[in-house]
C-alpha positions as a printed Julia matrix, in Angstrom:
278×3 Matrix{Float64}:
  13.98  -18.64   -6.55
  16.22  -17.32   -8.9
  16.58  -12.8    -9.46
  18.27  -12.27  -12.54
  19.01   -8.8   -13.71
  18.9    -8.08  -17.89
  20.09   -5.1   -20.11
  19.02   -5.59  -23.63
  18.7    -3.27  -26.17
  14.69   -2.09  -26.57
  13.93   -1.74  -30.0
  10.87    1.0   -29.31
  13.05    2.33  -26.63
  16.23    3.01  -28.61
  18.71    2.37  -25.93
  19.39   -0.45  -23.43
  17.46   -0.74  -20.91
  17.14   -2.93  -17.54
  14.92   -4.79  -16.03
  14.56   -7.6   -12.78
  13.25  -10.76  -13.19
  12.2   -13.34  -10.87
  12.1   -16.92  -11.71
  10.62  -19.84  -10.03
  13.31  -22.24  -10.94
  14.57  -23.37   -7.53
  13.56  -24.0    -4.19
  15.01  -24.28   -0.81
  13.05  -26.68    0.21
  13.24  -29.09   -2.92
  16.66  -28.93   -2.33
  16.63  -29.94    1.39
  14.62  -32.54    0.14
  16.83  -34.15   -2.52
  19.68  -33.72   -0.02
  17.74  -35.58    2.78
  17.15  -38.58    0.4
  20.53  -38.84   -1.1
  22.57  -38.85    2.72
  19.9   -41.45    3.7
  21.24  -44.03    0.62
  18.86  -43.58   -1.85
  20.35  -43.47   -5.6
  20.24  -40.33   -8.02
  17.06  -42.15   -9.7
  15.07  -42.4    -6.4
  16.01  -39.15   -4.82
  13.27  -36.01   -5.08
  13.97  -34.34   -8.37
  15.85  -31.49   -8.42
  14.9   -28.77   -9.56
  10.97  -29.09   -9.95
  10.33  -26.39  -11.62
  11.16  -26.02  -15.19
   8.07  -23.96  -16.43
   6.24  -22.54  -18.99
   5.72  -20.15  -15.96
   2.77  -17.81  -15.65
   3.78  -14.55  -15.79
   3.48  -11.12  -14.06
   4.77   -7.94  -15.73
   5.1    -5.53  -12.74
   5.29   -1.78  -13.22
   6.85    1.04  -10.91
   5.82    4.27   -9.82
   6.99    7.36  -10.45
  10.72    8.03  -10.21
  11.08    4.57   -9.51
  12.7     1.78  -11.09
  12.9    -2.04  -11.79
  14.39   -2.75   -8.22
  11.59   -1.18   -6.36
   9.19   -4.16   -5.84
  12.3    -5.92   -4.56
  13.17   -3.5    -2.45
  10.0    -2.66   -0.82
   7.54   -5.84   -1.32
   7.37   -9.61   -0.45
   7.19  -10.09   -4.55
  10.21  -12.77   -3.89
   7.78  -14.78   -1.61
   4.5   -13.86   -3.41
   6.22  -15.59   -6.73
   7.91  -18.7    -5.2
   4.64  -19.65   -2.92
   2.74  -19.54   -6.67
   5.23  -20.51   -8.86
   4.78  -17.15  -10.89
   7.72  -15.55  -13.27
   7.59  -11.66  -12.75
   9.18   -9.11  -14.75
   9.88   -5.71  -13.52
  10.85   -3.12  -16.12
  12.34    0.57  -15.68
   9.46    2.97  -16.83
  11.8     5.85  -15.77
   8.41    8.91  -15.3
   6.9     8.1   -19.02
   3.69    6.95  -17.12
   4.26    4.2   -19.78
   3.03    5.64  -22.96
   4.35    6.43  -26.64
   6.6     9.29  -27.18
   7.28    9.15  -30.27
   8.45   13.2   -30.35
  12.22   11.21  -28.65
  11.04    7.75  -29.97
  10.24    6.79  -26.3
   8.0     3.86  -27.02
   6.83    2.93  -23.41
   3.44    2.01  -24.48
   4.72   -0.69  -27.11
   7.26   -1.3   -25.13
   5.41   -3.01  -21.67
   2.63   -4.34  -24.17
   4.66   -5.79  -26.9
   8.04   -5.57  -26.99
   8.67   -6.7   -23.5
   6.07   -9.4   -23.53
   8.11  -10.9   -26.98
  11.35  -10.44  -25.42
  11.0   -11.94  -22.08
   9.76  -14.91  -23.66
  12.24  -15.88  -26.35
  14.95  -15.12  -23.3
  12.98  -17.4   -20.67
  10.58  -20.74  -19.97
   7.2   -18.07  -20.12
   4.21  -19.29  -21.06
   2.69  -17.79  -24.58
  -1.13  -18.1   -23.48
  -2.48  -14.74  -23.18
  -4.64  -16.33  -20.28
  -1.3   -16.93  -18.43
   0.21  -13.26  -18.97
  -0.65  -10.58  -16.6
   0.04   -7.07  -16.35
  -0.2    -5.28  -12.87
   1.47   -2.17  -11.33
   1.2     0.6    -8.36
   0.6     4.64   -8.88
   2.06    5.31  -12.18
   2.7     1.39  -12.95
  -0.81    1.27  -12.17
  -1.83    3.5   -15.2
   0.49    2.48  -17.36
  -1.41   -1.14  -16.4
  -4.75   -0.26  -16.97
  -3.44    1.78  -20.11
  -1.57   -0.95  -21.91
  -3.41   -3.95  -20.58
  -6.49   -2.89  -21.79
  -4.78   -1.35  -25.85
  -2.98   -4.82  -26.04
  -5.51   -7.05  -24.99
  -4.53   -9.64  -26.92
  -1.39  -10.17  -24.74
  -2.9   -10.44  -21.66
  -5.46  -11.98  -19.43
  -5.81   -9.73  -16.56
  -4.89   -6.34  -15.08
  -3.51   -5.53  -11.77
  -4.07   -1.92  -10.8
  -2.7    -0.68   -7.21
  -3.42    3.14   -6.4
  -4.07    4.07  -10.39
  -2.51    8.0   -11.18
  -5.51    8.49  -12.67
  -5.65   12.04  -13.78
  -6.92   11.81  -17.55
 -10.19   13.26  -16.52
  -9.16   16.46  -14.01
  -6.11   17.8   -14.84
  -7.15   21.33  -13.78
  -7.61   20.2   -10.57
  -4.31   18.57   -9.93
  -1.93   20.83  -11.93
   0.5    22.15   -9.12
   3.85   23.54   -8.94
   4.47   22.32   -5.66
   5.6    18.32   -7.46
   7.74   17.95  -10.91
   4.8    15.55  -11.61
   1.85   17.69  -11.23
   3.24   20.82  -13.48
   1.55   21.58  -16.8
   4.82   21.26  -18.52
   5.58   17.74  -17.41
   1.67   16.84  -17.89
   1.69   17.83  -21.4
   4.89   16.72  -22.11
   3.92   13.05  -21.37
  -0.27   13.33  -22.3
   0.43   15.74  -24.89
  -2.47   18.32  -25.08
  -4.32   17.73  -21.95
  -8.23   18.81  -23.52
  -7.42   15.75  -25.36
  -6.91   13.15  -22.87
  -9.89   12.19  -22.11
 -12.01    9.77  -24.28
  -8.54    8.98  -26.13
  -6.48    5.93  -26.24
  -4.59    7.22  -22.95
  -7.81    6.73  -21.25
  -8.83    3.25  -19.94
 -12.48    4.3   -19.78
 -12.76    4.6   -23.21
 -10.78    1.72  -24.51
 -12.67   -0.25  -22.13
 -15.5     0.76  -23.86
 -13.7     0.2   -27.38
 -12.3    -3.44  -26.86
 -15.66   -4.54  -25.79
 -17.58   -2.9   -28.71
 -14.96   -4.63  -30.9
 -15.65   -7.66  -29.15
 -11.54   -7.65  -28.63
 -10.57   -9.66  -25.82
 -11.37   -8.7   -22.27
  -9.0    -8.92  -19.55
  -9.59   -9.17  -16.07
  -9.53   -6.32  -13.82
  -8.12   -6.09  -10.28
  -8.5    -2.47   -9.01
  -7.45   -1.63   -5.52
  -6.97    1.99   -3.48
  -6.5     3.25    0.18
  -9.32    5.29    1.35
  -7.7     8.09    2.55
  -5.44    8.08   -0.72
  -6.29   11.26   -2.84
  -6.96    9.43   -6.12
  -9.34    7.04   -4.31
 -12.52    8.93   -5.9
 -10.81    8.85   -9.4
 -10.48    5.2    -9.08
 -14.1     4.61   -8.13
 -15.23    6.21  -10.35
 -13.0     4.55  -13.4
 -14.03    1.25  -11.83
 -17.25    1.96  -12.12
 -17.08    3.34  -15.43
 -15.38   -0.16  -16.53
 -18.25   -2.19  -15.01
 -20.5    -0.59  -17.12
 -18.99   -1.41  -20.15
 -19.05   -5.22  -19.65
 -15.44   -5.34  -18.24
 -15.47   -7.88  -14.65
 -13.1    -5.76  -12.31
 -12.65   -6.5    -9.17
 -12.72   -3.08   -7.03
 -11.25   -3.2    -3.08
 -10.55   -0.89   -0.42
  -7.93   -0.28    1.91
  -7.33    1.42    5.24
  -4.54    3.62    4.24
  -2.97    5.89    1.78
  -0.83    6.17   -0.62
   2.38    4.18   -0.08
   4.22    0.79   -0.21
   2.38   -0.59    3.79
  -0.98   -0.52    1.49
   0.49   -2.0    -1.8
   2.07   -4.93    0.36
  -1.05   -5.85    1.24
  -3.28   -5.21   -1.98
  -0.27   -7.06   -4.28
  -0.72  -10.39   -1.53
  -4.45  -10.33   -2.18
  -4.05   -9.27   -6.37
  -1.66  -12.31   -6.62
  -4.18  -14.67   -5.04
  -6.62  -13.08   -7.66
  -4.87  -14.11  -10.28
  -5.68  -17.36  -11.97
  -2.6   -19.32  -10.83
């Protein structure tokens, strides 16, 4: 298993920008394996192969929450294990707090950035497959918007959605605005949704391009929602789940024991990545 860590300069971004990837490439135990057979006299030709792996991989674009960054699923999950035991590439982007969307105000690009840009990028630079049915997009809290939000308004790029915990808040933003959290202040709100009375029903809400892609007849990814039931967006997740279902959309709702924090998203991401067609 192979962690490489890449700055390249983002085009929608404007700057360089980093991200961790994770690449099935090698394994311990091929290795043991190859070594067993070549001190027990076997020749280069009849030894295990080594490495096994040489892709196109299936891919999984991860996204953090807020004021995270690209080492946090490293840092806090078993993604290393999860990606080796499947043989999955995974990508992990810095979002910095953009909740992933176009800002084009500082030409902050996050939306084309995680749905196109990145997607283009990561494979000319690595053995990825190009099938949209092998590309999926998945991430927790804020990454979990911004993967619901993007997977959904490029759905021609990819084949199914991971959302852990969703910051869904497109639909009651007078009943989270606080000044207690950076996060939940009117001024950061509308500096990242813009005017908040026109949120909802726009292309920042997954509800209604849920509803759009399948009146299009665009393509419909697969949905994996997940929550903690003590989590305080668990009702705003139901309910968008819901919502989804009704327009066609298969998603794939679970709940936890727990709230909102990294012992819950260890086990949802297990179960999401066993989802996943792999």
């Amino acid at each position: 298993m192979a962690r490489i860590t890449v700055d390249f300069f983002s085009q929608a971004l404007m700057r360089t920008t980093t991200l961790d990837v994770i690449l099935p490439v090698d394994n311990v135990g091929d290795a043991m394996g190859r070594d067993y057979d070549l001190r027990h006299n076997k020749s280069k030709d009849e030894a295990a192969p080594y490495p096994r792996r040489t892709g196109p991989f299936k891919t999984l674009f991860l996204l953090h929450g807020i004021t995270g960054n690209h080492t946090d699923f490293i840092s806090e999950t078993r993604i290393r294990a999860l990606a080796e035991e499947h043989n999955l590439a995974v990508i992990m982007p810095s979002g910095y707090n953009a909740f992933y969307l176009d800002q084009p105000e500082s030409h902050n690009y996050y939306g084309s950035f995680v749905g196109e840009e990145l997607v283009r990028m990561a494979r000319s630079m690595f053995p990825l497959s190009t099938r949209r049915e092998d590309t999926f997009i998945g991430g927790v809290s804020m990454g979990a918007y911004g993967a619901l939000r993007n997977g959904l308004h490029y759905c021609e790029n990819f084949g199914a959605i991971v959302a852990l915990s969703s910051a869904m808040v497109v639909d009651g933003f007078d009943r989270i605005i606080s000044d207690d959290l950076f996060f939940l202040s009117r001024p950061f709100l509308e500096s990242t949704f813009g005017n908040l009375n026109n949120v909802m029903d726009s292309d920042k809400d997954p509800g209604r391009l849920a509803a759009d892609l399948v009146y299009c007849d665009r393509p419909r990814p697969r949905v994996f929602m997940a929550c903690g039931n003590q989590d305080p967006l668990v009702q705003a997740n139901r309910y968008l789940a819901d919502r989804m279902r009704g327009t066609g959309l298969e998603v794939d709702w679970r709940e936890y024991p727990g709230g909102h924090d990294w012992h819950l998203w260890n086990q949802a991401l297990t179960d999401a990545i066993n989802w996943l067609p792999l």
